[in-house]
mmCIF file of C-alpha atoms and ligand atoms in Angstrom:
data_model
loop_
_atom_site.group_PDB
_atom_site.id
_atom_site.type_symbol
_atom_site.label_atom_id
_atom_site.label_comp_id
_atom_site.label_asym_id
_atom_site.label_seq_id
_atom_site.Cartn_x
_atom_site.Cartn_y
_atom_site.Cartn_z
ATOM 1 C CA UNK A 1 58.203 37.762 -71.402
ATOM 2 C CA UNK A 2 56.703 34.342 -70.672
ATOM 3 C CA UNK A 3 58.716 31.103 -70.804
ATOM 4 C CA UNK A 4 55.981 29.335 -72.693
ATOM 5 C CA UNK A 5 57.114 27.651 -75.883
ATOM 6 C CA UNK A 6 56.343 29.566 -79.018
ATOM 7 C CA UNK A 7 54.089 28.659 -81.888
ATOM 8 C CA UNK A 8 54.262 30.394 -85.232
ATOM 9 C CA UNK A 9 52.110 29.947 -88.281
ATOM 10 C CA UNK A 10 50.928 31.947 -91.237
ATOM 11 C CA UNK A 11 48.291 32.083 -93.927
ATOM 12 C CA UNK A 12 48.623 33.813 -97.288
ATOM 13 C CA UNK A 13 46.056 36.509 -98.006
ATOM 14 C CA UNK A 14 45.612 35.202 -101.531
ATOM 15 C CA UNK A 15 42.333 33.717 -102.564
ATOM 16 C CA UNK A 16 39.385 32.959 -100.354
ATOM 17 C CA UNK A 17 40.009 30.650 -97.423
ATOM 18 C CA UNK A 18 38.429 27.222 -97.732
ATOM 19 C CA UNK A 19 36.952 24.908 -95.120
ATOM 20 C CA UNK A 20 40.238 22.997 -95.578
ATOM 21 C CA UNK A 21 42.139 25.991 -94.186
ATOM 22 C CA UNK A 22 39.573 26.249 -91.412
ATOM 23 C CA UNK A 23 39.414 22.584 -90.355
ATOM 24 C CA UNK A 24 43.080 21.818 -90.930
ATOM 25 C CA UNK A 25 44.573 24.939 -89.444
ATOM 26 C CA UNK A 26 42.946 28.119 -88.159
ATOM 27 C CA UNK A 27 40.198 26.419 -86.173
ATOM 28 C CA UNK A 28 42.737 24.385 -84.188
ATOM 29 C CA UNK A 29 44.902 27.318 -83.312
ATOM 30 C CA UNK A 30 42.733 28.647 -80.512
ATOM 31 C CA UNK A 31 43.426 25.459 -78.534
ATOM 32 C CA UNK A 32 47.038 26.564 -78.190
ATOM 33 C CA UNK A 33 46.377 30.033 -76.872
ATOM 34 C CA UNK A 34 46.595 29.128 -73.191
ATOM 35 C CA UNK A 35 49.538 26.744 -73.300
ATOM 36 C CA UNK A 36 51.839 28.392 -75.843
ATOM 37 C CA UNK A 37 52.872 31.875 -76.779
ATOM 38 C CA UNK A 38 51.235 32.056 -80.194
ATOM 39 C CA UNK A 39 52.177 34.237 -83.115
ATOM 40 C CA UNK A 40 50.058 34.153 -86.266
ATOM 41 C CA UNK A 41 50.987 36.090 -89.330
ATOM 42 C CA UNK A 42 49.216 37.152 -92.496
ATOM 43 C CA UNK A 43 52.013 36.460 -94.979
ATOM 44 C CA UNK A 44 51.429 39.120 -97.615
ATOM 45 C CA UNK A 45 55.065 38.981 -98.774
ATOM 46 C CA UNK A 46 54.642 35.338 -99.699
ATOM 47 C CA UNK A 47 51.472 36.203 -101.605
ATOM 48 C CA UNK A 48 53.292 38.444 -104.108
ATOM 49 C CA UNK A 49 55.336 35.508 -105.396
ATOM 50 C CA UNK A 50 52.389 35.153 -107.756
ATOM 51 C CA UNK A 51 50.783 38.193 -109.366
ATOM 52 C CA UNK A 52 48.163 39.839 -107.149
ATOM 53 C CA UNK A 53 45.705 42.614 -107.785
ATOM 54 C CA UNK A 54 46.826 45.305 -105.284
ATOM 55 C CA UNK A 55 43.355 46.338 -104.097
ATOM 56 C CA UNK A 56 42.358 42.724 -103.697
ATOM 57 C CA UNK A 57 45.533 41.846 -101.785
ATOM 58 C CA UNK A 58 44.890 44.721 -99.399
ATOM 59 C CA UNK A 59 41.289 43.631 -98.838
ATOM 60 C CA UNK A 60 42.244 39.993 -98.346
ATOM 61 C CA UNK A 61 44.882 40.966 -95.816
ATOM 62 C CA UNK A 62 42.132 42.511 -93.677
ATOM 63 C CA UNK A 63 39.894 39.527 -94.359
ATOM 64 C CA UNK A 64 42.494 37.001 -93.291
ATOM 65 C CA UNK A 65 43.086 38.853 -90.049
ATOM 66 C CA UNK A 66 39.314 39.105 -89.479
ATOM 67 C CA UNK A 67 39.021 35.365 -90.065
ATOM 68 C CA UNK A 68 41.697 34.635 -87.503
ATOM 69 C CA UNK A 69 39.684 36.548 -84.927
ATOM 70 C CA UNK A 70 36.306 35.227 -86.101
ATOM 71 C CA UNK A 71 37.660 31.669 -85.778
ATOM 72 C CA UNK A 72 38.311 32.249 -82.100
ATOM 73 C CA UNK A 73 41.802 33.711 -81.844
ATOM 74 C CA UNK A 74 41.799 36.371 -79.175
ATOM 75 C CA UNK A 75 44.072 39.266 -80.267
ATOM 76 C CA UNK A 76 44.993 39.889 -76.631
ATOM 77 C CA UNK A 77 46.191 36.339 -76.089
ATOM 78 C CA UNK A 78 47.772 35.817 -79.517
ATOM 79 C CA UNK A 79 50.078 38.038 -81.506
ATOM 80 C CA UNK A 80 48.298 38.628 -84.806
ATOM 81 C CA UNK A 81 50.132 40.685 -87.395
ATOM 82 C CA UNK A 82 50.961 41.319 -91.034
ATOM 83 C CA UNK A 83 54.321 40.107 -92.343
ATOM 84 C CA UNK A 84 55.242 43.261 -94.315
ATOM 85 C CA UNK A 85 54.775 45.357 -91.149
ATOM 86 C CA UNK A 86 57.844 43.727 -89.602
ATOM 87 C CA UNK A 87 60.827 44.354 -91.907
ATOM 88 C CA UNK A 88 63.027 41.845 -90.078
ATOM 89 C CA UNK A 89 61.347 39.027 -92.037
ATOM 90 C CA UNK A 90 62.860 40.280 -95.295
ATOM 91 C CA UNK A 91 66.159 41.119 -93.615
ATOM 92 C CA UNK A 92 66.603 37.696 -92.066
ATOM 93 C CA UNK A 93 65.456 36.037 -95.283
ATOM 94 C CA UNK A 94 68.320 37.703 -97.133
ATOM 95 C CA UNK A 95 70.902 36.350 -94.712
ATOM 96 C CA UNK A 96 69.325 32.890 -94.733
ATOM 97 C CA UNK A 97 69.363 32.894 -98.542
ATOM 98 C CA UNK A 98 73.135 32.694 -98.198
ATOM 99 C CA UNK A 99 72.813 29.570 -96.034
ATOM 100 C CA UNK A 100 70.415 27.769 -98.348
ATOM 101 C CA UNK A 101 71.569 25.789 -101.348
ATOM 102 C CA UNK A 102 70.260 26.159 -104.874
ATOM 103 C CA UNK A 103 69.893 22.378 -105.014
ATOM 104 C CA UNK A 104 67.751 22.309 -101.873
ATOM 105 C CA UNK A 105 65.347 24.881 -103.247
ATOM 106 C CA UNK A 106 65.210 23.083 -106.597
ATOM 107 C CA UNK A 107 63.867 20.000 -104.843
ATOM 108 C CA UNK A 108 60.873 21.762 -103.261
ATOM 109 C CA UNK A 109 57.731 20.197 -104.677
ATOM 110 C CA UNK A 110 55.658 23.346 -104.166
ATOM 111 C CA UNK A 111 58.140 25.259 -106.332
ATOM 112 C CA UNK A 112 57.929 22.620 -109.024
ATOM 113 C CA UNK A 113 54.115 22.647 -108.899
ATOM 114 C CA UNK A 114 53.897 26.422 -108.960
ATOM 115 C CA UNK A 115 56.430 26.682 -111.796
ATOM 116 C CA UNK A 116 54.142 24.504 -113.829
ATOM 117 C CA UNK A 117 51.051 26.441 -112.830
ATOM 118 C CA UNK A 118 52.533 29.929 -113.361
ATOM 119 C CA UNK A 119 54.897 29.128 -116.224
ATOM 120 C CA UNK A 120 55.014 32.765 -117.361
ATOM 121 C CA UNK A 121 56.106 34.095 -113.994
ATOM 122 C CA UNK A 122 58.712 31.770 -112.502
ATOM 123 C CA UNK A 123 60.306 34.575 -110.523
ATOM 124 C CA UNK A 124 63.150 34.398 -108.011
ATOM 125 C CA UNK A 125 60.731 35.008 -105.133
ATOM 126 C CA UNK A 126 58.827 31.870 -106.003
ATOM 127 C CA UNK A 127 62.113 29.996 -105.819
ATOM 128 C CA UNK A 128 63.239 31.466 -102.488
ATOM 129 C CA UNK A 129 59.747 31.368 -100.947
ATOM 130 C CA UNK A 130 60.797 28.628 -98.480
ATOM 131 C CA UNK A 131 63.682 30.789 -97.224
ATOM 132 C CA UNK A 132 61.296 33.608 -96.337
ATOM 133 C CA UNK A 133 59.141 31.016 -94.606
ATOM 134 C CA UNK A 134 62.176 29.780 -92.649
ATOM 135 C CA UNK A 135 62.899 33.398 -91.682
ATOM 136 C CA UNK A 136 59.294 33.805 -90.442
ATOM 137 C CA UNK A 137 59.686 30.845 -88.149
ATOM 138 C CA UNK A 138 63.298 31.255 -86.990
ATOM 139 C CA UNK A 139 62.900 34.962 -86.255
ATOM 140 C CA UNK A 140 60.598 34.060 -83.351
ATOM 141 C CA UNK A 141 62.438 30.938 -82.230
ATOM 142 C CA UNK A 142 59.197 29.053 -82.672
ATOM 143 C CA UNK A 143 59.315 25.508 -81.304
ATOM 144 C CA UNK A 144 56.155 24.346 -83.025
ATOM 145 C CA UNK A 145 54.713 25.208 -86.433
ATOM 146 C CA UNK A 146 51.202 23.959 -87.167
ATOM 147 C CA UNK A 147 50.852 23.456 -90.923
ATOM 148 C CA UNK A 148 49.172 21.322 -93.542
ATOM 149 C CA UNK A 149 50.970 18.227 -94.831
ATOM 150 C CA UNK A 150 51.918 20.049 -98.024
ATOM 151 C CA UNK A 151 54.112 22.449 -96.027
ATOM 152 C CA UNK A 152 56.145 19.775 -94.211
ATOM 153 C CA UNK A 153 58.923 19.863 -96.797
ATOM 154 C CA UNK A 154 59.351 23.580 -96.129
ATOM 155 C CA UNK A 155 59.521 22.955 -92.393
ATOM 156 C CA UNK A 156 62.210 20.328 -92.971
ATOM 157 C CA UNK A 157 64.175 22.901 -94.929
ATOM 158 C CA UNK A 158 63.748 25.469 -92.140
ATOM 159 C CA UNK A 159 65.177 22.884 -89.719
ATOM 160 C CA UNK A 160 68.127 22.233 -92.025
ATOM 161 C CA UNK A 161 68.826 25.958 -92.347
ATOM 162 C CA UNK A 162 68.598 26.435 -88.565
ATOM 163 C CA UNK A 163 70.941 23.523 -87.915
ATOM 164 C CA UNK A 164 73.382 24.729 -90.538
ATOM 165 C CA UNK A 165 73.472 28.233 -89.090
ATOM 166 C CA UNK A 166 73.748 26.971 -85.502
ATOM 167 C CA UNK A 167 76.536 24.605 -86.558
ATOM 168 C CA UNK A 168 78.470 27.280 -88.429
ATOM 169 C CA UNK A 169 78.307 29.848 -85.611
ATOM 170 C CA UNK A 170 76.797 28.752 -82.301
ATOM 171 C CA UNK A 171 73.293 28.078 -80.964
ATOM 172 C CA UNK A 172 71.224 30.864 -82.464
ATOM 173 C CA UNK A 173 67.902 29.441 -83.589
ATOM 174 C CA UNK A 174 65.471 27.035 -82.001
ATOM 175 C CA UNK A 175 65.085 24.146 -84.453
ATOM 176 C CA UNK A 176 61.326 24.081 -85.152
ATOM 177 C CA UNK A 177 59.031 21.068 -85.306
ATOM 178 C CA UNK A 178 56.192 20.854 -87.792
ATOM 179 C CA UNK A 179 52.847 19.881 -86.378
ATOM 180 C CA UNK A 180 49.961 18.430 -88.356
ATOM 181 C CA UNK A 181 46.679 18.466 -86.463
ATOM 182 C CA UNK A 182 44.994 15.056 -86.405
ATOM 183 C CA UNK A 183 41.482 16.073 -87.305
ATOM 184 C CA UNK A 184 40.964 16.807 -90.948
ATOM 185 C CA UNK A 185 44.561 17.530 -91.797
ATOM 186 C CA UNK A 186 43.798 17.270 -95.463
ATOM 187 C CA UNK A 187 40.496 18.165 -97.039
ATOM 188 C CA UNK A 188 40.126 17.178 -100.677
ATOM 189 C CA UNK A 189 38.347 18.871 -103.567
ATOM 190 C CA UNK A 190 34.623 18.125 -103.826
ATOM 191 C CA UNK A 191 34.915 17.877 -107.613
ATOM 192 C CA UNK A 192 38.117 15.827 -107.852
ATOM 193 C CA UNK A 193 38.551 14.107 -104.494
ATOM 194 C CA UNK A 194 42.068 12.913 -105.396
ATOM 195 C CA UNK A 195 43.227 16.546 -105.280
ATOM 196 C CA UNK A 196 43.616 18.817 -102.261
ATOM 197 C CA UNK A 197 40.873 21.428 -101.841
ATOM 198 C CA UNK A 198 42.476 24.637 -102.995
ATOM 199 C CA UNK A 199 41.788 28.345 -102.602
ATOM 200 C CA UNK A 200 42.509 28.859 -106.267
ATOM 201 C CA UNK A 201 40.700 25.946 -107.950
ATOM 202 C CA UNK A 202 39.100 27.124 -111.184
ATOM 203 C CA UNK A 203 36.164 24.729 -110.788
ATOM 204 C CA UNK A 204 33.505 26.620 -108.805
ATOM 205 C CA UNK A 205 32.164 23.455 -107.146
ATOM 206 C CA UNK A 206 35.520 22.115 -106.002
ATOM 207 C CA UNK A 207 36.052 24.242 -102.899
ATOM 208 C CA UNK A 208 33.792 25.377 -100.083
ATOM 209 C CA UNK A 209 34.830 28.738 -98.703
ATOM 210 C CA UNK A 210 34.508 29.762 -95.074
ATOM 211 C CA UNK A 211 32.507 32.773 -96.180
ATOM 212 C CA UNK A 212 30.175 30.995 -98.611
ATOM 213 C CA UNK A 213 26.542 31.613 -97.731
ATOM 214 C CA UNK A 214 24.345 28.816 -96.467
ATOM 215 C CA UNK A 215 22.685 27.966 -99.788
ATOM 216 C CA UNK A 216 25.990 27.895 -101.625
ATOM 217 C CA UNK A 217 27.506 25.550 -99.043
ATOM 218 C CA UNK A 218 24.561 23.176 -99.263
ATOM 219 C CA UNK A 219 24.494 23.284 -103.071
ATOM 220 C CA UNK A 220 28.220 22.527 -103.355
ATOM 221 C CA UNK A 221 27.888 19.491 -101.093
ATOM 222 C CA UNK A 222 24.900 18.257 -103.078
ATOM 223 C CA UNK A 223 27.067 18.352 -106.185
ATOM 224 C CA UNK A 224 30.047 16.684 -104.549
ATOM 225 C CA UNK A 225 31.531 13.878 -106.632
ATOM 226 C CA UNK A 226 31.079 10.454 -105.013
ATOM 227 C CA UNK A 227 30.916 7.111 -106.821
ATOM 228 C CA UNK A 228 28.363 4.714 -108.263
ATOM 229 C CA UNK A 229 27.818 2.832 -105.001
ATOM 230 C CA UNK A 230 25.285 4.095 -102.414
ATOM 231 C CA UNK A 231 26.705 2.960 -99.070
ATOM 232 C CA UNK A 232 28.493 5.411 -96.795
ATOM 233 C CA UNK A 233 31.802 4.036 -95.512
ATOM 234 C CA UNK A 234 35.461 4.965 -95.722
ATOM 235 C CA UNK A 235 37.637 3.262 -98.316
ATOM 236 C CA UNK A 236 40.534 4.151 -100.642
ATOM 237 C CA UNK A 237 38.181 3.253 -103.494
ATOM 238 C CA UNK A 238 35.745 5.892 -102.296
ATOM 239 C CA UNK A 239 37.803 9.083 -102.087
ATOM 240 C CA UNK A 240 34.755 11.350 -102.471
ATOM 241 C CA UNK A 241 32.716 9.694 -99.717
ATOM 242 C CA UNK A 242 35.785 9.393 -97.474
ATOM 243 C CA UNK A 243 36.430 13.109 -97.845
ATOM 244 C CA UNK A 244 32.810 13.933 -96.970
ATOM 245 C CA UNK A 245 33.135 11.709 -93.900
ATOM 246 C CA UNK A 246 36.270 13.580 -92.844
ATOM 247 C CA UNK A 247 34.479 16.907 -93.196
ATOM 248 C CA UNK A 248 31.359 15.669 -91.399
ATOM 249 C CA UNK A 249 33.457 14.255 -88.596
ATOM 250 C CA UNK A 250 35.423 17.506 -88.264
ATOM 251 C CA UNK A 251 32.211 19.492 -87.791
ATOM 252 C CA UNK A 252 30.332 17.018 -85.569
ATOM 253 C CA UNK A 253 33.071 15.163 -83.705
ATOM 254 C CA UNK A 254 31.435 11.880 -84.795
ATOM 255 C CA UNK A 255 33.580 8.821 -85.458
ATOM 256 C CA UNK A 256 33.526 6.852 -88.706
ATOM 257 C CA UNK A 257 31.476 4.084 -87.030
ATOM 258 C CA UNK A 258 28.875 6.580 -85.861
ATOM 259 C CA UNK A 259 28.643 8.090 -89.329
ATOM 260 C CA UNK A 260 28.306 4.697 -90.994
ATOM 261 C CA UNK A 261 25.520 3.776 -88.544
ATOM 262 C CA UNK A 262 23.750 7.102 -89.025
ATOM 263 C CA UNK A 263 23.528 6.689 -92.802
ATOM 264 C CA UNK A 264 23.008 2.956 -92.904
ATOM 265 C CA UNK A 265 20.293 2.275 -95.477
ATOM 266 C CA UNK A 266 20.024 5.958 -96.531
ATOM 267 C CA UNK A 267 21.690 7.024 -99.774
ATOM 268 C CA UNK A 268 24.324 9.490 -100.779
ATOM 269 C CA UNK A 269 21.637 12.171 -101.211
ATOM 270 C CA UNK A 270 20.765 12.194 -97.504
ATOM 271 C CA UNK A 271 24.403 12.037 -96.547
ATOM 272 C CA UNK A 272 25.392 14.985 -98.732
ATOM 273 C CA UNK A 273 22.484 17.078 -97.441
ATOM 274 C CA UNK A 274 23.456 16.325 -93.866
ATOM 275 C CA UNK A 275 27.090 17.277 -94.477
ATOM 276 C CA UNK A 276 26.066 20.489 -96.259
ATOM 277 C CA UNK A 277 23.695 21.587 -93.505
ATOM 278 C CA UNK A 278 26.125 20.735 -90.745
ATOM 279 C CA UNK A 279 28.940 22.665 -92.383
ATOM 280 C CA UNK A 280 26.643 25.635 -93.082
ATOM 281 C CA UNK A 281 25.504 25.656 -89.424
ATOM 282 C CA UNK A 282 29.085 25.377 -88.211
ATOM 283 C CA UNK A 283 30.285 28.254 -90.353
ATOM 284 C CA UNK A 284 27.369 30.607 -89.586
ATOM 285 C CA UNK A 285 28.776 32.076 -86.356
ATOM 286 C CA UNK A 286 32.214 32.521 -87.943
ATOM 287 C CA UNK A 287 30.694 34.407 -90.868
ATOM 288 C CA UNK A 288 28.638 36.607 -88.566
ATOM 289 C CA UNK A 289 31.643 37.556 -86.483
ATOM 290 C CA UNK A 290 33.651 38.086 -89.648
ATOM 291 C CA UNK A 291 31.062 40.493 -91.066
ATOM 292 C CA UNK A 292 31.012 42.595 -87.934
ATOM 293 C CA UNK A 293 34.827 42.742 -87.826
ATOM 294 C CA UNK A 294 35.062 43.740 -91.488
ATOM 295 C CA UNK A 295 32.682 46.594 -90.773
ATOM 296 C CA UNK A 296 35.225 47.997 -88.297
ATOM 297 C CA UNK A 297 38.475 48.607 -90.195
ATOM 298 C CA UNK A 298 39.790 50.864 -87.435
ATOM 299 C CA UNK A 299 39.619 47.992 -84.975
ATOM 300 C CA UNK A 300 41.436 45.647 -87.361
ATOM 301 C CA UNK A 301 44.103 48.279 -87.991
ATOM 302 C CA UNK A 302 44.573 48.578 -84.253
ATOM 303 C CA UNK A 303 45.034 44.810 -83.945
ATOM 304 C CA UNK A 304 47.602 44.827 -86.779
ATOM 305 C CA UNK A 305 49.521 47.708 -85.270
ATOM 306 C CA UNK A 306 49.599 46.204 -81.830
ATOM 307 C CA UNK A 307 50.548 42.788 -83.217
ATOM 308 C CA UNK A 308 53.373 44.248 -85.302
ATOM 309 C CA UNK A 309 54.761 46.013 -82.251
ATOM 310 C CA UNK A 310 54.763 42.831 -80.226
ATOM 311 C CA UNK A 311 56.290 40.831 -83.068
ATOM 312 C CA UNK A 312 58.960 43.472 -83.758
ATOM 313 C CA UNK A 313 60.129 43.345 -80.185
ATOM 314 C CA UNK A 314 61.158 39.706 -80.630
ATOM 315 C CA UNK A 315 62.204 40.013 -84.281
ATOM 316 C CA UNK A 316 64.637 42.868 -83.619
ATOM 317 C CA UNK A 317 66.453 40.870 -80.972
ATOM 318 C CA UNK A 318 66.883 37.795 -83.164
ATOM 319 C CA UNK A 319 68.003 39.774 -86.187
ATOM 320 C CA UNK A 320 70.647 41.735 -84.288
ATOM 321 C CA UNK A 321 72.001 38.486 -82.876
ATOM 322 C CA UNK A 322 72.230 37.050 -86.390
ATOM 323 C CA UNK A 323 73.877 40.205 -87.767
ATOM 324 C CA UNK A 324 76.458 40.074 -84.994
ATOM 325 C CA UNK A 325 77.224 36.395 -85.580
ATOM 326 C CA UNK A 326 77.778 36.729 -89.302
ATOM 327 C CA UNK A 327 80.099 39.691 -88.757
ATOM 328 C CA UNK A 328 78.072 42.768 -89.648
ATOM 329 C CA UNK A 329 79.253 45.889 -87.850
ATOM 330 C CA UNK A 330 76.674 46.948 -85.258
ATOM 331 C CA UNK A 331 75.262 50.451 -85.190
HETATM 332 N N1 LIG B 1 53.697 28.640 -96.907
HETATM 333 C C1 LIG B 1 52.579 28.580 -96.004
HETATM 334 C C2 LIG B 1 51.346 28.112 -96.781
HETATM 335 O O1 LIG B 1 51.190 28.448 -97.933
HETATM 336 C C3 LIG B 1 52.297 29.906 -95.364
HETATM 337 C C4 LIG B 1 53.425 30.333 -94.490
HETATM 338 C C5 LIG B 1 54.314 31.332 -94.726
HETATM 339 C C6 LIG B 1 53.763 29.768 -93.234
HETATM 340 N N2 LIG B 1 55.175 31.441 -93.683
HETATM 341 C C7 LIG B 1 54.896 30.493 -92.780
HETATM 342 C C8 LIG B 1 53.244 28.716 -92.482
HETATM 343 C C9 LIG B 1 55.501 30.169 -91.570
HETATM 344 C C10 LIG B 1 53.864 28.394 -91.283
HETATM 345 C C11 LIG B 1 54.982 29.125 -90.830
HETATM 346 O O2 LIG B 1 50.510 27.455 -96.208
#
């Protein structure tokens, strides 16, 4: 076992992944693979907190894993696995439920948002979602958890749970730090640039998906909502243009000044075309790799199996430590 610090993160296999998921998370993860011991999970158990079509969930679980690999994560260097394959996640989550307060969970903004969105299915799993997430992280003693800004509240809760457990018994869990990558941490909707780009937006032009074909990508950027001005620069009054600049910068590495200079005197039309083409070019190799991986289910199953074995090795140790500390009789 290496003494490298551990990283853990996860993506839900619900909905199609957007360029926001790609820029803000998955794409950055390969940078860690040499310096950290990285564990990335497809969190299918989180996905069933809202109703899923079973066949679709199964397919998306494969797709999410394929996207991890297509985005540059080497399955030899990273542990890639599916949450439901490692039962210790659910087992630890149960114990941690008893160290998490009703009031704490009631304050989670994602719960409040989702309760509004799925008002006919406000199930207990939706409420305890952050506890399962804490279990995911604490099970591996992850030091660093790369996430989007919207998940920071859940990371804070995971820290509180870890500290509470450590304080009640003795040092058991590493207290994790959230980590928000600088570049493109938050990509906004192309249709309503005040809102985060979401996998599940009902407006077909709002989100660009990693697997959208070239023409679709370009068309969506052409239709992106901007404002009545024509000049390209970043400003709080120009959320649409600012968002396009963030995306363009994420795919080209250009700074705001360089972008402003490049489009000086051109209009929004040229700018949107350039962003669309750049994004389409940037996604092409990912989509190609993805297609070839999806054509080889046996390979993906092998990766899952191997990943689950590696993850279980660590998970079993943590869980038995926790069981011992709370007073369960060992077997
Ligand atoms: N809740 C996260 C999201 O929706 C996904 C997730 C589940 C996760 N478990 C995690 C992220 C553990 C980081 C670590 O984005």
